Amino acid sequence: MSEFPTFTTHLECSATGKRYPADVPHGLSEAGKPLLVRYDLEGVARAVTRETFAARRDGGFWRYRELLPVRKSADVVSLGEVVTPLVPLDAIAARHGARRLLVKDEGRLPTGSFKARGLALAVAMGKAFGIRRMAMPTNGNAGAALAAYAARAGIETFVFCPADTPEINVREIALAGSHVTLVDGLINDCGKRVAEGRERMGWFDVSTLKEPYRIEGKKTMGFELAEQLGWKLPDVILYPTGGGTGLIGMWKAFDELEAIGFIDSRRPRMVAVQASGCAPIVRAWERGDTHAELWQDAATIAAGIRVPAAIGDFLILDAVRKSGGFAIAVDDAAITQALAEVARDEGLLLCPEGAATHAAWRAALADGRISAGEAAVLFNCASGLKYPLPPA
């Protein structure tokens, strides 16, 4: 991979706007909020065109290097990333009288999920900073991505999973050489274990939004989506929302693309999809709150969105509201039905979190929150093969 010009200028507190230097490791800001990477976007606009990215056939999301924080090509950590496809659900759309329904299938990425995007960037920046140990809590797929990319980079990892994490995820993490600990509790309990061990073990915490770079990887979903649709965004995006990094990241990506002249000011309506057994963002959106309270006794078959509290709650809610979108919860029965429908009618195997977005689309189409004339994109965040399947 050739050397690219870089344009990172500083980091910025998402709550206060305070600036921080870009080229040293950071966790949260002094206000305890996520830090966002900022770029010289005028410089990026002078350096690249739409055709620049189109001409780069290889590298997956690394094609967008000018809008990523990695300075040196030697620090890029790759496992053969691809541009994930947009799969049309034409039969289902026709049955519901809908104009267009697409799935962005993130299960085609290394380690089988969209977590590859964020962790590839976090590990690459860890490599650049000389970090030797990383730790995180996970519901499964993020831990697998961290373990794989860190193994590639020679970084030791410690991963904490809820005790009921799917066995395939636990084995995948361990096989990549990570130290795996099962915790009696939920992902927030696992996060406490990471925080407790930080000083004693000397590891860097790569929990969701507790460092600045996973969001930079996740925002590339927005870059890809815009490019795949001819630099015109869809009317609606339905996104499975736990920690919400991808939703926040795409919202950031659209602002950056507008600033460099690649898209106009029109934005998709952003829909945060949660499970009814763990829906803190939905509850906060319905109440008009800025922050989401901890969800007690969280339970759902969609393990990836079983996140009782999200540190970026205010950023998720801000993007949803500014876009004119909404937050919606669907129950496990609807998720199971949606998964079966898409497999049977379209031949596409979704993960439970991806199936939740289809269930939400159907519900919102029925109650009028999404119209049949709107082009909608669903995000399938992982391969369905990573989850237990219904009996034959």
mmCIF file of C-alpha atoms in Angstrom:
data_model
loop_
_atom_site.group_PDB
_atom_site.id
_atom_site.type_symbol
_atom_site.label_atom_id
_atom_site.label_comp_id
_atom_site.label_asym_id
_atom_site.label_seq_id
_atom_site.Cartn_x
_atom_site.Cartn_y
_atom_site.Cartn_z
ATOM 1 C CA MET A 1 0.000 0.000 0.000
ATOM 2 C CA SER A 2 1.488 3.319 -1.095
ATOM 3 C CA GLU A 3 1.964 6.225 1.278
ATOM 4 C CA PHE A 4 -0.970 8.640 1.340
ATOM 5 C CA PRO A 5 -1.162 12.274 2.450
ATOM 6 C CA THR A 6 -2.856 12.606 5.836
ATOM 7 C CA PHE A 7 -5.148 15.357 7.071
ATOM 8 C CA THR A 8 -5.918 14.711 10.740
ATOM 9 C CA THR A 9 -5.678 17.998 12.651
ATOM 10 C CA HIS A 10 -6.888 17.280 16.203
ATOM 11 C CA LEU A 11 -9.390 15.470 18.401
ATOM 12 C CA GLU A 12 -12.466 17.175 19.817
ATOM 13 C CA CYS A 13 -14.688 16.453 22.814
ATOM 14 C CA SER A 14 -18.139 15.550 21.499
ATOM 15 C CA ALA A 15 -19.789 17.367 24.400
ATOM 16 C CA THR A 16 -17.679 20.479 25.063
ATOM 17 C CA GLY A 17 -15.761 20.992 21.829
ATOM 18 C CA LYS A 18 -12.433 21.124 23.662
ATOM 19 C CA ARG A 19 -9.490 20.237 21.423
ATOM 20 C CA TYR A 20 -6.893 17.544 22.087
ATOM 21 C CA PRO A 21 -3.686 16.686 20.189
ATOM 22 C CA ALA A 22 -4.109 13.983 17.564
ATOM 23 C CA ASP A 23 -0.943 11.940 17.702
ATOM 24 C CA VAL A 24 -0.922 10.623 21.268
ATOM 25 C CA PRO A 25 -3.199 7.969 22.820
ATOM 26 C CA HIS A 26 -6.483 9.161 24.308
ATOM 27 C CA GLY A 27 -9.460 7.582 26.009
ATOM 28 C CA LEU A 28 -12.422 9.772 26.912
ATOM 29 C CA SER A 29 -12.227 13.545 27.140
ATOM 30 C CA GLU A 30 -11.797 15.351 30.455
ATOM 31 C CA ALA A 31 -15.604 15.636 30.508
ATOM 32 C CA GLY A 32 -15.880 11.851 30.302
ATOM 33 C CA LYS A 33 -17.304 11.958 26.775
ATOM 34 C CA PRO A 34 -16.196 10.434 23.452
ATOM 35 C CA LEU A 35 -13.524 12.177 21.422
ATOM 36 C CA LEU A 36 -14.025 12.738 17.696
ATOM 37 C CA VAL A 37 -11.258 12.918 15.084
ATOM 38 C CA ARG A 38 -11.222 16.109 13.048
ATOM 39 C CA TYR A 39 -9.607 16.678 9.639
ATOM 40 C CA ASP A 40 -8.458 19.476 7.371
ATOM 41 C CA LEU A 41 -11.422 18.923 5.068
ATOM 42 C CA GLU A 42 -10.460 21.759 2.747
ATOM 43 C CA GLY A 43 -7.159 19.959 2.232
ATOM 44 C CA VAL A 44 -8.950 16.676 1.599
ATOM 45 C CA ALA A 45 -11.190 18.383 -0.985
ATOM 46 C CA ARG A 46 -8.110 19.590 -2.845
ATOM 47 C CA ALA A 47 -6.421 16.192 -2.681
ATOM 48 C CA VAL A 48 -9.164 13.791 -3.811
ATOM 49 C CA THR A 49 -12.116 13.535 -6.148
ATOM 50 C CA ARG A 50 -14.865 10.972 -6.433
ATOM 51 C CA GLU A 51 -12.814 9.360 -9.166
ATOM 52 C CA THR A 52 -9.853 9.009 -6.777
ATOM 53 C CA PHE A 53 -11.789 6.515 -4.676
ATOM 54 C CA ALA A 54 -13.410 4.831 -7.689
ATOM 55 C CA ALA A 55 -9.965 4.108 -9.151
ATOM 56 C CA ARG A 56 -8.863 2.236 -6.016
ATOM 57 C CA ARG A 57 -10.187 -1.249 -6.647
ATOM 58 C CA ASP A 58 -8.588 -2.924 -3.642
ATOM 59 C CA GLY A 59 -8.303 -2.303 0.058
ATOM 60 C CA GLY A 60 -11.927 -2.183 1.159
ATOM 61 C CA PHE A 61 -12.467 0.687 3.587
ATOM 62 C CA TRP A 62 -8.748 1.528 3.514
ATOM 63 C CA ARG A 63 -9.513 3.122 0.119
ATOM 64 C CA TYR A 64 -10.621 6.213 2.068
ATOM 65 C CA ARG A 65 -7.232 6.811 3.711
ATOM 66 C CA GLU A 66 -7.369 10.612 3.347
ATOM 67 C CA LEU A 67 -10.396 10.602 5.666
ATOM 68 C CA LEU A 68 -8.895 8.191 8.187
ATOM 69 C CA PRO A 69 -6.450 8.918 11.036
ATOM 70 C CA VAL A 70 -3.663 6.419 10.225
ATOM 71 C CA ARG A 71 -0.623 8.443 9.171
ATOM 72 C CA LYS A 72 1.719 5.728 7.866
ATOM 73 C CA SER A 73 0.989 2.823 5.561
ATOM 74 C CA ALA A 74 3.235 0.620 7.707
ATOM 75 C CA ASP A 75 0.686 0.915 10.517
ATOM 76 C CA VAL A 76 -2.282 -0.258 8.436
ATOM 77 C CA VAL A 77 -3.532 -3.635 9.696
ATOM 78 C CA SER A 78 -5.454 -5.574 7.066
ATOM 79 C CA LEU A 79 -7.102 -8.972 6.783
ATOM 80 C CA GLY A 80 -8.350 -8.554 3.225
ATOM 81 C CA GLU A 81 -11.247 -6.139 3.679
ATOM 82 C CA VAL A 82 -13.846 -5.780 0.925
ATOM 83 C CA VAL A 83 -16.507 -3.259 -0.001
ATOM 84 C CA THR A 84 -19.617 -4.946 1.364
ATOM 85 C CA PRO A 85 -22.451 -5.402 -1.140
ATOM 86 C CA LEU A 86 -25.866 -3.796 -1.270
ATOM 87 C CA VAL A 87 -28.292 -6.685 -1.735
ATOM 88 C CA PRO A 88 -31.759 -5.769 -3.058
ATOM 89 C CA LEU A 89 -34.779 -7.429 -1.446
ATOM 90 C CA ASP A 90 -36.934 -7.059 -4.531
ATOM 91 C CA ALA A 91 -39.473 -9.784 -3.788
ATOM 92 C CA ILE A 92 -40.169 -8.471 -0.295
ATOM 93 C CA ALA A 93 -40.297 -4.861 -1.476
ATOM 94 C CA ALA A 94 -42.779 -5.770 -4.230
ATOM 95 C CA ARG A 95 -45.001 -7.650 -1.797
ATOM 96 C CA HIS A 96 -45.193 -4.578 0.435
ATOM 97 C CA GLY A 97 -45.557 -2.153 -2.470
ATOM 98 C CA ALA A 98 -42.272 -0.488 -1.541
ATOM 99 C CA ARG A 99 -40.095 1.357 -4.047
ATOM 100 C CA ARG A 100 -36.705 0.048 -2.939
ATOM 101 C CA LEU A 101 -35.333 -2.064 -0.105
ATOM 102 C CA LEU A 102 -31.614 -2.830 0.176
ATOM 103 C CA VAL A 103 -29.457 -4.665 2.700
ATOM 104 C CA LYS A 104 -25.848 -3.639 3.253
ATOM 105 C CA ASP A 105 -24.390 -7.000 4.172
ATOM 106 C CA GLU A 106 -21.529 -6.428 6.588
ATOM 107 C CA GLY A 107 -21.135 -10.156 7.187
ATOM 108 C CA ARG A 108 -18.717 -10.289 4.227
ATOM 109 C CA LEU A 109 -15.953 -8.550 6.206
ATOM 110 C CA PRO A 110 -13.071 -10.335 8.001
ATOM 111 C CA THR A 111 -14.269 -12.093 11.184
ATOM 112 C CA GLY A 112 -17.754 -11.999 9.691
ATOM 113 C CA SER A 113 -19.057 -8.697 11.056
ATOM 114 C CA PHE A 114 -18.979 -4.919 10.798
ATOM 115 C CA LYS A 115 -16.838 -4.849 13.942
ATOM 116 C CA ALA A 116 -13.879 -5.392 11.617
ATOM 117 C CA ARG A 117 -14.136 -1.778 10.500
ATOM 118 C CA GLY A 118 -13.796 -0.165 13.901
ATOM 119 C CA LEU A 119 -11.300 -2.594 15.353
ATOM 120 C CA ALA A 120 -9.023 -2.455 12.321
ATOM 121 C CA LEU A 121 -8.706 1.300 12.870
ATOM 122 C CA ALA A 122 -8.326 1.035 16.646
ATOM 123 C CA VAL A 123 -5.627 -1.625 16.320
ATOM 124 C CA ALA A 124 -3.818 0.289 13.568
ATOM 125 C CA MET A 125 -3.688 3.373 15.768
ATOM 126 C CA GLY A 126 -2.594 1.238 18.707
ATOM 127 C CA LYS A 127 0.228 -0.083 16.545
ATOM 128 C CA ALA A 128 1.186 3.473 15.570
ATOM 129 C CA PHE A 129 1.279 4.494 19.252
ATOM 130 C CA GLY A 130 3.309 1.450 20.291
ATOM 131 C CA ILE A 131 0.529 0.023 22.497
ATOM 132 C CA ARG A 132 1.283 -3.567 23.474
ATOM 133 C CA ARG A 133 -1.903 -4.591 25.325
ATOM 134 C CA MET A 134 -5.571 -3.945 24.617
ATOM 135 C CA ALA A 135 -8.751 -4.954 26.442
ATOM 136 C CA MET A 136 -12.475 -4.711 25.819
ATOM 137 C CA PRO A 137 -15.921 -5.966 26.850
ATOM 138 C CA THR A 138 -17.919 -7.624 24.085
ATOM 139 C CA ASN A 139 -21.118 -9.451 23.248
ATOM 140 C CA GLY A 140 -19.060 -11.509 20.786
ATOM 141 C CA ASN A 141 -18.301 -10.023 17.384
ATOM 142 C CA ALA A 142 -16.244 -7.040 18.558
ATOM 143 C CA GLY A 143 -14.048 -9.327 20.632
ATOM 144 C CA ALA A 144 -13.490 -11.576 17.626
ATOM 145 C CA ALA A 145 -12.453 -8.623 15.488
ATOM 146 C CA LEU A 146 -10.128 -7.240 18.157
ATOM 147 C CA ALA A 147 -8.498 -10.631 18.687
ATOM 148 C CA ALA A 148 -7.899 -11.156 14.967
ATOM 149 C CA TYR A 149 -6.569 -7.710 14.078
ATOM 150 C CA ALA A 150 -4.459 -7.500 17.220
ATOM 151 C CA ALA A 151 -2.958 -10.918 16.471
ATOM 152 C CA ARG A 152 -2.034 -9.545 13.052
ATOM 153 C CA ALA A 153 -0.392 -6.537 14.708
ATOM 154 C CA GLY A 154 1.365 -8.461 17.493
ATOM 155 C CA ILE A 155 -0.694 -6.856 20.272
ATOM 156 C CA GLU A 156 -1.801 -8.886 23.305
ATOM 157 C CA THR A 157 -5.533 -8.765 24.043
ATOM 158 C CA PHE A 158 -7.867 -9.417 26.966
ATOM 159 C CA VAL A 159 -11.559 -9.857 26.189
ATOM 160 C CA PHE A 160 -14.444 -10.033 28.683
ATOM 161 C CA CYS A 161 -17.723 -11.610 27.537
ATOM 162 C CA PRO A 162 -21.085 -12.204 29.227
ATOM 163 C CA ALA A 163 -21.326 -15.854 30.265
ATOM 164 C CA ASP A 164 -24.120 -16.480 27.730
ATOM 165 C CA THR A 165 -22.130 -15.177 24.741
ATOM 166 C CA PRO A 166 -22.577 -17.582 21.788
ATOM 167 C CA GLU A 167 -19.966 -20.330 22.069
ATOM 168 C CA ILE A 168 -18.786 -19.810 18.494
ATOM 169 C CA ASN A 169 -17.768 -16.235 19.361
ATOM 170 C CA VAL A 170 -15.911 -17.277 22.502
ATOM 171 C CA ARG A 171 -13.996 -19.977 20.640
ATOM 172 C CA GLU A 172 -13.195 -17.613 17.780
ATOM 173 C CA ILE A 173 -11.744 -15.054 20.194
ATOM 174 C CA ALA A 174 -9.681 -17.661 22.018
ATOM 175 C CA LEU A 175 -8.395 -19.259 18.818
ATOM 176 C CA ALA A 176 -6.859 -15.913 17.805
ATOM 177 C CA GLY A 177 -4.835 -15.998 21.029
ATOM 178 C CA SER A 178 -6.835 -13.579 23.155
ATOM 179 C CA HIS A 179 -7.235 -14.077 26.907
ATOM 180 C CA VAL A 180 -10.995 -14.623 27.266
ATOM 181 C CA THR A 181 -12.895 -14.220 30.529
ATOM 182 C CA LEU A 182 -16.596 -15.062 30.893
ATOM 183 C CA VAL A 183 -18.435 -12.736 33.257
ATOM 184 C CA ASP A 184 -21.671 -13.420 35.112
ATOM 185 C CA GLY A 185 -23.575 -10.381 33.883
ATOM 186 C CA LEU A 186 -24.101 -8.154 30.838
ATOM 187 C CA ILE A 187 -21.694 -6.135 28.696
ATOM 188 C CA ASN A 188 -21.695 -3.214 31.131
ATOM 189 C CA ASP A 189 -20.523 -5.623 33.863
ATOM 190 C CA CYS A 190 -17.748 -6.749 31.519
ATOM 191 C CA GLY A 191 -16.831 -3.104 30.990
ATOM 192 C CA LYS A 192 -16.354 -2.680 34.725
ATOM 193 C CA ARG A 193 -13.830 -5.531 34.686
ATOM 194 C CA VAL A 194 -11.880 -3.809 31.916
ATOM 195 C CA ALA A 195 -11.832 -0.527 33.856
ATOM 196 C CA GLU A 196 -10.798 -2.248 37.090
ATOM 197 C CA GLY A 197 -7.807 -3.911 35.425
ATOM 198 C CA ARG A 198 -6.538 -0.952 33.438
ATOM 199 C CA GLU A 199 -3.946 0.293 35.913
ATOM 200 C CA ARG A 200 -2.849 -3.104 37.191
ATOM 201 C CA MET A 201 -2.576 -4.779 33.775
ATOM 202 C CA GLY A 202 -1.474 -1.745 31.772
ATOM 203 C CA TRP A 203 -3.865 -2.367 28.923
ATOM 204 C CA PHE A 204 -5.484 0.198 26.637
ATOM 205 C CA ASP A 205 -9.284 0.212 26.834
ATOM 206 C CA VAL A 206 -10.887 -0.157 23.390
ATOM 207 C CA SER A 207 -14.477 -0.259 24.673
ATOM 208 C CA THR A 208 -17.128 1.275 22.419
ATOM 209 C CA LEU A 209 -16.518 5.045 22.097
ATOM 210 C CA LYS A 210 -14.015 5.057 24.972
ATOM 211 C CA GLU A 211 -11.296 5.661 22.403
ATOM 212 C CA PRO A 212 -11.565 7.836 19.269
ATOM 213 C CA TYR A 213 -10.842 5.438 16.430
ATOM 214 C CA ARG A 214 -13.469 2.707 16.250
ATOM 215 C CA ILE A 215 -15.938 5.358 15.126
ATOM 216 C CA GLU A 216 -13.560 6.296 12.294
ATOM 217 C CA GLY A 217 -13.658 2.738 11.012
ATOM 218 C CA LYS A 218 -17.420 2.485 11.351
ATOM 219 C CA LYS A 219 -17.994 5.746 9.477
ATOM 220 C CA THR A 220 -16.635 4.062 6.336
ATOM 221 C CA MET A 221 -20.032 2.344 6.050
ATOM 222 C CA GLY A 222 -21.353 5.798 5.178
ATOM 223 C CA PHE A 223 -18.604 6.419 2.625
ATOM 224 C CA GLU A 224 -19.252 3.074 0.924
ATOM 225 C CA LEU A 225 -23.013 3.510 0.938
ATOM 226 C CA ALA A 226 -22.812 6.948 -0.658
ATOM 227 C CA GLU A 227 -20.366 5.772 -3.316
ATOM 228 C CA GLN A 228 -22.394 2.649 -4.117
ATOM 229 C CA LEU A 229 -25.526 4.752 -4.636
ATOM 230 C CA GLY A 230 -23.809 7.204 -6.983
ATOM 231 C CA TRP A 231 -23.155 9.727 -4.205
ATOM 232 C CA LYS A 232 -26.876 10.024 -3.466
ATOM 233 C CA LEU A 233 -28.023 8.861 -0.041
ATOM 234 C CA PRO A 234 -31.136 6.744 0.585
ATOM 235 C CA ASP A 235 -34.277 8.138 2.157
ATOM 236 C CA VAL A 236 -34.060 5.978 5.280
ATOM 237 C CA ILE A 237 -31.328 3.998 7.053
ATOM 238 C CA LEU A 238 -32.343 1.422 9.658
ATOM 239 C CA TYR A 239 -29.443 0.562 11.921
ATOM 240 C CA PRO A 240 -29.251 -2.047 14.733
ATOM 241 C CA THR A 241 -28.290 0.069 17.717
ATOM 242 C CA GLY A 242 -26.444 -1.094 20.802
ATOM 243 C CA GLY A 243 -23.488 1.187 21.446
ATOM 244 C CA GLY A 244 -24.462 3.069 18.285
ATOM 245 C CA THR A 245 -20.948 3.649 16.940
ATOM 246 C CA GLY A 246 -21.974 2.957 13.361
ATOM 247 C CA LEU A 247 -24.969 5.270 13.406
ATOM 248 C CA ILE A 248 -22.897 8.066 14.925
ATOM 249 C CA GLY A 249 -20.068 7.309 12.525
ATOM 250 C CA MET A 250 -22.229 7.428 9.411
ATOM 251 C CA TRP A 251 -23.734 10.733 10.518
ATOM 252 C CA LYS A 252 -20.181 12.070 10.872
ATOM 253 C CA ALA A 253 -19.231 10.604 7.475
ATOM 254 C CA PHE A 254 -22.094 12.381 5.717
ATOM 255 C CA ASP A 255 -20.989 15.731 7.167
ATOM 256 C CA GLU A 256 -17.421 15.094 5.984
ATOM 257 C CA LEU A 257 -18.592 14.084 2.497
ATOM 258 C CA GLU A 258 -20.668 17.250 2.216
ATOM 259 C CA ALA A 259 -17.716 19.374 3.371
ATOM 260 C CA ILE A 260 -15.504 17.996 0.581
ATOM 261 C CA GLY A 261 -18.243 18.451 -2.020
ATOM 262 C CA PHE A 262 -19.099 14.797 -2.675
ATOM 263 C CA ILE A 263 -22.754 14.973 -1.554
ATOM 264 C CA ASP A 264 -25.316 17.694 -0.934
ATOM 265 C CA SER A 265 -27.019 18.653 2.319
ATOM 266 C CA ARG A 266 -29.814 16.083 2.115
ATOM 267 C CA ARG A 267 -29.598 13.347 4.730
ATOM 268 C CA PRO A 268 -31.305 9.997 5.246
ATOM 269 C CA ARG A 269 -33.706 9.662 8.136
ATOM 270 C CA MET A 270 -31.718 7.673 10.674
ATOM 271 C CA VAL A 271 -33.674 4.963 12.486
ATOM 272 C CA ALA A 272 -32.184 3.426 15.639
ATOM 273 C CA VAL A 273 -33.458 -0.159 15.915
ATOM 274 C CA GLN A 274 -33.421 -1.929 19.275
ATOM 275 C CA ALA A 275 -34.936 -5.057 20.807
ATOM 276 C CA SER A 276 -37.927 -4.569 23.085
ATOM 277 C CA GLY A 277 -36.029 -6.451 25.805
ATOM 278 C CA CYS A 278 -33.249 -3.834 25.746
ATOM 279 C CA ALA A 279 -34.374 -0.472 24.382
ATOM 280 C CA PRO A 280 -32.821 2.404 26.348
ATOM 281 C CA ILE A 281 -32.436 4.611 23.253
ATOM 282 C CA VAL A 282 -36.058 4.055 22.219
ATOM 283 C CA ARG A 283 -37.290 4.975 25.689
ATOM 284 C CA ALA A 284 -35.166 8.133 25.753
ATOM 285 C CA TRP A 285 -36.302 9.129 22.258
ATOM 286 C CA GLU A 286 -39.955 8.655 23.194
ATOM 287 C CA ARG A 287 -39.515 10.749 26.342
ATOM 288 C CA GLY A 288 -37.608 13.494 24.563
ATOM 289 C CA ASP A 289 -34.555 12.918 26.769
ATOM 290 C CA THR A 290 -30.982 13.778 25.819
ATOM 291 C CA HIS A 291 -29.503 10.781 27.634
ATOM 292 C CA ALA A 292 -30.745 7.223 28.079
ATOM 293 C CA GLU A 293 -31.180 5.617 31.484
ATOM 294 C CA LEU A 294 -29.688 2.200 32.209
ATOM 295 C CA TRP A 295 -32.035 -0.566 31.017
ATOM 296 C CA GLN A 296 -32.626 -3.105 33.756
ATOM 297 C CA ASP A 297 -32.732 -6.882 33.149
ATOM 298 C CA ALA A 298 -31.807 -6.629 29.459
ATOM 299 C CA ALA A 299 -32.696 -9.741 27.454
ATOM 300 C CA THR A 300 -32.949 -10.484 23.716
ATOM 301 C CA ILE A 301 -31.832 -13.083 21.175
ATOM 302 C CA ALA A 302 -30.087 -10.241 19.325
ATOM 303 C CA ALA A 303 -26.999 -10.286 21.556
ATOM 304 C CA GLY A 304 -25.172 -7.574 19.636
ATOM 305 C CA ILE A 305 -27.747 -4.939 20.601
ATOM 306 C CA ARG A 306 -28.118 -6.073 24.199
ATOM 307 C CA VAL A 307 -26.407 -2.946 25.514
ATOM 308 C CA PRO A 308 -28.155 -1.577 28.632
ATOM 309 C CA ALA A 309 -26.290 1.753 28.569
ATOM 310 C CA ALA A 310 -24.432 3.526 25.752
ATOM 311 C CA ILE A 311 -21.819 6.177 26.488
ATOM 312 C CA GLY A 312 -22.667 7.811 23.150
ATOM 313 C CA ASP A 313 -26.411 7.927 23.864
ATOM 314 C CA PHE A 314 -26.623 11.698 23.344
ATOM 315 C CA LEU A 315 -24.858 11.420 19.978
ATOM 316 C CA ILE A 316 -27.219 8.671 18.790
ATOM 317 C CA LEU A 317 -30.281 10.640 19.848
ATOM 318 C CA ASP A 318 -28.925 13.834 18.288
ATOM 319 C CA ALA A 319 -28.400 12.153 14.892
ATOM 320 C CA VAL A 320 -31.827 10.518 14.978
ATOM 321 C CA ARG A 321 -33.575 13.794 15.817
ATOM 322 C CA LYS A 322 -31.615 16.025 13.445
ATOM 323 C CA SER A 323 -32.319 13.620 10.592
ATOM 324 C CA GLY A 324 -36.050 13.502 11.262
ATOM 325 C CA GLY A 325 -35.747 9.817 12.060
ATOM 326 C CA PHE A 326 -36.964 7.811 15.017
ATOM 327 C CA ALA A 327 -36.096 4.988 17.402
ATOM 328 C CA ILE A 328 -38.082 1.761 17.352
ATOM 329 C CA ALA A 329 -38.082 -1.490 19.321
ATOM 330 C CA VAL A 330 -39.092 -4.916 17.995
ATOM 331 C CA ASP A 331 -39.620 -8.074 20.009
ATOM 332 C CA ASP A 332 -37.788 -11.371 19.638
ATOM 333 C CA ALA A 333 -40.744 -13.050 17.924
ATOM 334 C CA ALA A 334 -40.695 -10.372 15.207
ATOM 335 C CA ILE A 335 -36.923 -10.740 14.845
ATOM 336 C CA THR A 336 -37.226 -14.516 14.414
ATOM 337 C CA GLN A 337 -40.015 -14.093 11.862
ATOM 338 C CA ALA A 338 -38.035 -11.507 9.897
ATOM 339 C CA LEU A 339 -34.948 -13.707 9.816
ATOM 340 C CA ALA A 340 -36.977 -16.606 8.406
ATOM 341 C CA GLU A 341 -38.789 -14.417 5.873
ATOM 342 C CA VAL A 342 -35.637 -12.950 4.347
ATOM 343 C CA ALA A 343 -33.922 -16.364 4.198
ATOM 344 C CA ARG A 344 -36.959 -18.037 2.624
ATOM 345 C CA ASP A 345 -38.000 -15.303 0.198
ATOM 346 C CA GLU A 346 -34.657 -13.762 -0.735
ATOM 347 C CA GLY A 347 -32.025 -16.405 0.097
ATOM 348 C CA LEU A 348 -30.137 -13.988 2.366
ATOM 349 C CA LEU A 349 -29.212 -15.179 5.855
ATOM 350 C CA LEU A 350 -29.301 -12.278 8.292
ATOM 351 C CA CYS A 351 -27.982 -12.197 11.824
ATOM 352 C CA PRO A 352 -30.589 -11.490 14.536
ATOM 353 C CA GLU A 353 -29.554 -7.833 14.771
ATOM 354 C CA GLY A 354 -29.898 -7.443 10.999
ATOM 355 C CA ALA A 355 -33.256 -9.220 11.118
ATOM 356 C CA ALA A 356 -34.337 -6.665 13.727
ATOM 357 C CA THR A 357 -33.925 -3.900 11.138
ATOM 358 C CA HIS A 358 -36.175 -5.784 8.720
ATOM 359 C CA ALA A 359 -38.771 -6.303 11.438
ATOM 360 C CA ALA A 360 -38.561 -2.582 12.231
ATOM 361 C CA TRP A 361 -38.970 -1.650 8.552
ATOM 362 C CA ARG A 362 -42.100 -3.776 8.315
ATOM 363 C CA ALA A 363 -43.535 -2.280 11.500
ATOM 364 C CA ALA A 364 -42.755 1.293 10.433
ATOM 365 C CA LEU A 365 -44.193 0.677 6.967
ATOM 366 C CA ALA A 366 -47.391 -0.590 8.583
ATOM 367 C CA ASP A 367 -47.786 2.361 10.956
ATOM 368 C CA GLY A 368 -46.809 4.987 8.388
ATOM 369 C CA ARG A 369 -43.506 6.134 9.840
ATOM 370 C CA ILE A 370 -41.843 4.911 6.639
ATOM 371 C CA SER A 371 -43.696 5.331 3.363
ATOM 372 C CA ALA A 372 -43.736 2.822 0.509
ATOM 373 C CA GLY A 373 -42.157 5.447 -1.719
ATOM 374 C CA GLU A 374 -39.030 5.798 0.408
ATOM 375 C CA ALA A 375 -35.842 3.938 -0.510
ATOM 376 C CA ALA A 376 -34.616 2.179 2.616
ATOM 377 C CA VAL A 377 -31.319 0.542 3.549
ATOM 378 C CA LEU A 378 -31.106 -2.091 6.271
ATOM 379 C CA PHE A 379 -27.791 -2.929 7.903
ATOM 380 C CA ASN A 380 -27.009 -6.600 8.446
ATOM 381 C CA CYS A 381 -24.137 -6.333 10.870
ATOM 382 C CA ALA A 382 -22.812 -9.914 10.818
ATOM 383 C CA SER A 383 -23.002 -13.260 9.105
ATOM 384 C CA GLY A 384 -25.997 -15.266 10.245
ATOM 385 C CA LEU A 385 -23.724 -18.297 10.386
ATOM 386 C CA LYS A 386 -22.179 -16.925 13.584
ATOM 387 C CA TYR A 387 -25.416 -17.486 15.502
ATOM 388 C CA PRO A 388 -27.475 -20.526 16.480
ATOM 389 C CA LEU A 389 -29.937 -21.352 13.684
ATOM 390 C CA PRO A 390 -33.518 -22.564 14.130
ATOM 391 C CA PRO A 391 -34.038 -26.351 14.011
ATOM 392 C CA ALA A 392 -34.327 -27.861 10.536
#
